[in-house]
Coordinates of C-alpha atoms in Angstrom, one line a residue:
M294 CA 57.1 82.8 -48.5
T295 CA 53.3 82.6 -48.6
F296 CA 50.3 80.1 -50.3
P297 CA 47.3 82.6 -50.5
L298 CA 45.0 80.3 -52.0
F299 CA 45.8 78.7 -48.5
D300 CA 46.3 81.6 -46.5
L301 CA 43.3 82.8 -43.7
T302 CA 44.5 86.0 -42.2
G303 CA 42.2 87.9 -41.4
K304 CA 39.7 85.4 -40.8
L305 CA 37.0 84.7 -38.1
A306 CA 35.4 80.6 -37.7
L307 CA 33.7 79.6 -35.4
I308 CA 34.1 76.3 -35.1
T309 CA 31.4 74.0 -32.4
G310 CA 32.7 71.1 -30.0
S311 CA 36.4 72.6 -30.6
S312 CA 36.6 72.3 -26.5
Q313 CA 38.3 69.4 -27.1
G314 CA 39.5 66.1 -30.1
I315 CA 39.0 66.9 -33.0
G316 CA 37.6 70.2 -33.0
L317 CA 40.2 71.6 -31.1
A318 CA 42.7 70.1 -33.2
L319 CA 41.0 71.7 -36.6
A320 CA 40.6 75.3 -34.2
Q321 CA 44.3 74.9 -34.0
G322 CA 45.4 74.5 -37.4
L323 CA 43.0 77.0 -38.6
A324 CA 44.5 79.7 -35.7
E325 CA 47.8 78.4 -37.7
H326 CA 47.3 79.6 -41.1
G327 CA 46.3 82.4 -39.5
A328 CA 41.9 82.8 -38.5
A329 CA 40.9 84.0 -35.3
V330 CA 39.3 80.8 -34.0
I331 CA 36.4 80.9 -31.6
I332 CA 36.2 77.7 -29.3
N333 CA 32.4 76.3 -28.7
G334 CA 31.4 73.9 -26.3
R335 CA 28.9 73.3 -22.9
D336 CA 31.7 73.5 -20.7
P337 CA 33.4 76.6 -20.0
K338 CA 36.5 75.6 -18.0
K339 CA 36.9 73.4 -21.0
V340 CA 36.3 75.8 -23.7
D341 CA 38.2 78.3 -21.4
A342 CA 41.8 75.5 -21.5
A343 CA 41.0 75.3 -25.0
M344 CA 40.9 79.4 -25.4
A345 CA 44.2 79.0 -23.0
M346 CA 46.2 77.0 -24.9
L347 CA 45.7 78.6 -28.3
T348 CA 45.7 81.6 -27.0
Q349 CA 49.3 81.4 -24.9
K350 CA 50.5 80.1 -28.1
G351 CA 50.3 83.3 -30.1
H352 CA 46.0 83.1 -31.1
T353 CA 43.7 84.5 -31.5
A354 CA 41.1 83.2 -29.1
Y355 CA 37.3 83.4 -28.2
A356 CA 34.7 82.0 -26.0
A357 CA 31.4 80.6 -27.2
N358 CA 29.6 79.6 -24.4
F359 CA 26.2 77.5 -25.9
D360 CA 24.3 74.5 -26.9
V361 CA 24.8 73.6 -30.6
T362 CA 21.4 71.5 -30.3
D363 CA 18.8 74.2 -29.1
A364 CA 17.6 76.6 -32.0
Q365 CA 17.1 80.3 -30.5
A366 CA 20.1 79.7 -28.4
A367 CA 22.3 79.0 -31.5
K368 CA 21.1 82.3 -33.6
A369 CA 21.0 84.1 -30.5
A370 CA 25.2 83.2 -30.3
V371 CA 25.0 83.8 -33.6
D372 CA 24.1 87.1 -33.6
A373 CA 25.9 88.3 -30.5
I374 CA 29.1 86.5 -32.5
E375 CA 28.2 88.8 -35.3
R376 CA 27.7 91.9 -33.6
E377 CA 30.6 91.6 -31.8
R378 CA 33.5 89.7 -34.0
G379 CA 32.7 90.2 -36.9
A380 CA 32.0 88.1 -39.8
I381 CA 31.8 84.1 -39.3
D382 CA 33.7 83.7 -42.2
I383 CA 34.1 79.9 -41.2
L384 CA 32.7 77.5 -40.4
I385 CA 32.5 74.1 -39.3
N386 CA 30.0 72.3 -37.3
N387 CA 32.3 69.5 -35.4
A388 CA 29.7 68.6 -32.2
G389 CA 28.3 65.0 -32.1
M390 CA 28.2 61.9 -30.0
Q391 CA 28.2 58.6 -29.7
F392 CA 26.1 56.1 -28.2
R393 CA 26.8 52.5 -29.2
A394 CA 23.6 50.1 -28.0
P395 CA 21.5 46.8 -30.1
L396 CA 19.3 48.7 -32.2
E397 CA 16.8 46.7 -31.1
D398 CA 16.9 48.0 -28.1
F399 CA 19.1 51.3 -28.7
P400 CA 16.6 53.6 -26.3
Q401 CA 14.5 56.0 -28.2
D402 CA 16.1 59.6 -25.8
K403 CA 19.6 58.5 -27.0
W404 CA 17.6 58.5 -30.3
Q405 CA 16.6 61.2 -29.3
L406 CA 19.8 62.8 -28.2
L407 CA 21.4 61.7 -31.2
L408 CA 19.5 63.6 -33.4
E409 CA 20.5 66.6 -32.1
T410 CA 23.7 66.5 -31.3
N411 CA 25.2 65.4 -34.9
I412 CA 22.0 66.5 -37.5
S413 CA 20.2 69.1 -36.1
S414 CA 23.0 70.7 -34.5
V415 CA 24.6 71.0 -38.4
F416 CA 20.9 72.0 -39.8
Y417 CA 20.5 75.3 -36.8
V418 CA 23.9 75.9 -36.4
G419 CA 24.4 76.6 -40.0
Q420 CA 21.0 77.9 -41.3
A421 CA 21.9 81.3 -38.2
V422 CA 25.6 81.5 -40.4
A423 CA 24.4 81.5 -43.6
R424 CA 21.4 83.9 -43.4
H425 CA 24.7 86.7 -42.5
M426 CA 26.8 84.6 -45.8
I427 CA 24.0 85.0 -47.8
A428 CA 23.7 89.0 -47.3
R429 CA 27.6 88.7 -47.2
K430 CA 27.4 86.6 -50.5
R431 CA 29.9 84.8 -49.6
G432 CA 31.4 82.7 -46.4
K433 CA 32.6 78.8 -45.7
I434 CA 30.4 76.0 -44.1
I435 CA 32.5 72.0 -43.2
N436 CA 30.5 69.9 -42.0
I437 CA 32.2 67.0 -40.5
A438 CA 30.7 63.9 -41.6
S439 CA 32.5 60.0 -41.3
V440 CA 33.0 56.9 -42.8
Q441 CA 29.5 56.3 -40.6
S442 CA 28.1 58.4 -43.9
E443 CA 28.6 55.2 -46.2
L444 CA 29.5 52.6 -44.4
A445 CA 27.9 51.0 -40.8
R446 CA 29.0 48.4 -38.2
P447 CA 27.4 46.7 -35.4
S448 CA 25.9 48.5 -32.6
I449 CA 26.2 51.5 -34.2
A450 CA 23.0 52.0 -36.8
P451 CA 21.3 55.3 -35.5
Y452 CA 24.9 57.1 -35.6
T453 CA 25.1 56.1 -38.9
A454 CA 21.8 57.3 -40.0
T455 CA 22.8 60.7 -38.3
K456 CA 26.6 60.7 -40.5
G457 CA 24.5 59.8 -44.1
A458 CA 22.0 62.4 -43.0
V459 CA 24.8 65.1 -42.3
R460 CA 26.3 64.4 -45.9
N461 CA 22.7 64.8 -47.5
L462 CA 22.5 68.4 -46.3
T463 CA 25.8 68.7 -46.6
R464 CA 24.7 68.3 -50.6
G465 CA 21.4 70.5 -49.4
M466 CA 23.5 73.3 -48.1
A467 CA 25.5 73.5 -51.2
T468 CA 22.3 73.0 -53.6
D469 CA 20.7 76.0 -52.2
W470 CA 23.6 78.3 -51.6
A471 CA 26.1 78.3 -54.2
K472 CA 24.3 80.2 -55.2
Y473 CA 25.3 83.0 -52.7
G474 CA 29.0 82.8 -53.2
L475 CA 29.1 80.2 -50.2
Q476 CA 31.0 76.6 -50.4
V477 CA 29.7 74.1 -48.5
N478 CA 31.8 70.9 -48.0
A479 CA 32.2 68.2 -45.4
I480 CA 35.3 66.2 -44.5
A481 CA 34.3 62.4 -43.2
P482 CA 37.2 61.0 -40.8
G483 CA 37.9 58.1 -40.5
Y484 CA 39.3 55.7 -36.6
F485 CA 41.0 59.0 -34.8
K486 CA 42.6 58.9 -32.0
T487 CA 40.5 60.6 -30.0
P488 CA 39.6 62.2 -25.7
L489 CA 36.0 59.5 -27.2
N490 CA 38.0 57.0 -29.0
Q491 CA 40.3 56.1 -26.4
A492 CA 38.2 52.2 -24.6
L493 CA 38.0 51.9 -28.5
V494 CA 42.6 53.1 -28.9
D495 CA 43.5 50.9 -25.6
N496 CA 41.2 47.7 -27.0
P497 CA 43.4 45.2 -28.5
E498 CA 41.4 43.4 -30.4
F499 CA 39.0 46.7 -31.9
T500 CA 43.1 47.2 -32.1
G501 CA 44.2 44.7 -34.6
W502 CA 40.4 44.6 -36.8
L503 CA 41.2 48.9 -37.5
E504 CA 45.1 48.4 -38.9
K505 CA 43.4 45.0 -41.1
R506 CA 40.8 47.1 -42.0
T507 CA 42.4 50.4 -42.6
P508 CA 44.6 50.5 -45.4
A509 CA 46.7 53.0 -44.5
G510 CA 47.1 49.8 -41.2
R511 CA 46.6 52.5 -37.9
W512 CA 45.0 55.3 -36.1
G513 CA 44.4 59.0 -37.8
N514 CA 46.8 61.2 -35.9
V515 CA 44.0 64.5 -35.5
E516 CA 46.4 67.0 -37.1
E517 CA 46.0 65.0 -40.1
L518 CA 42.4 67.2 -40.6
V519 CA 44.0 70.5 -40.9
G520 CA 45.3 70.4 -43.6
A521 CA 41.0 69.3 -45.4
A522 CA 40.0 71.6 -43.3
V523 CA 42.1 74.3 -44.4
Y524 CA 42.3 73.4 -48.1
L525 CA 37.7 73.5 -47.5
S526 CA 38.2 77.5 -45.6
G527 CA 40.5 79.3 -48.0
D528 CA 40.5 80.6 -51.8
A529 CA 42.3 76.8 -52.7
S530 CA 38.6 75.6 -53.0
S531 CA 36.5 78.4 -54.7
F532 CA 34.9 75.9 -56.9
V533 CA 34.0 73.2 -54.7
N534 CA 31.4 73.2 -53.7
G535 CA 28.9 69.6 -51.8
Q536 CA 31.6 67.7 -51.4
V537 CA 32.5 64.8 -48.6
L538 CA 36.4 64.2 -48.6
H539 CA 37.2 61.3 -46.7
V540 CA 40.1 61.6 -44.1
D541 CA 40.1 57.2 -43.2
G542 CA 43.6 55.9 -44.0
G543 CA 41.9 54.5 -46.9
M544 CA 39.1 52.8 -45.6
T545 CA 36.0 53.8 -48.0
A546 CA 38.5 52.2 -50.8
S547 CA 39.1 49.4 -49.6
V548 CA 36.5 45.4 -49.2

């Protein structure tokens, strides 16, 4: 039995920051629904390991080692992919980082790094890919936002600022590009078990707070983001544009 609305066979997907964690889970999920995937990261060893894992499972995967915070490098890489691998049908802007410090002491260099990694990269890669999609009159762009696009916690104010910007850049992209046949949406994860969050997962006090604060009463597993990504990547979302889909166990619905 096939489900055409969720079938990604023959599609090519570029997922930034996809050598581990959420990005890798999304790459595997799209591959399991038929897409060929391009793994991106700055660490060639991690990228190669992720690509090997996917190919061993019978999926089609390619490597793209470029720095998403470098506008020229991003454009050159996207143009090379289009030339050598074919049309990018799906872009997931997943690359991101976190840094925690009291706002009054937050280092300026970390502020700039968060801006470049979490929001400028979405603009750089999104623009580079969209130029090709616009010419074809079709394409799917999914930006990874966060519950912190709507909420804040102590010590991460700059992160919340960047993720709020991702939310509104998503809306802006949809507003500008929907007329060309593109659908641009965002997924806003809650708290998920990832390598970057392992210290929080291992912290009984934080995990206890999280379990009480989240109606579902637990951490999310990265595989639980795949359904949202497949939906937004396929024909099922052909008239969905500029939306933020929260996958957070109910956190943003509850006080």
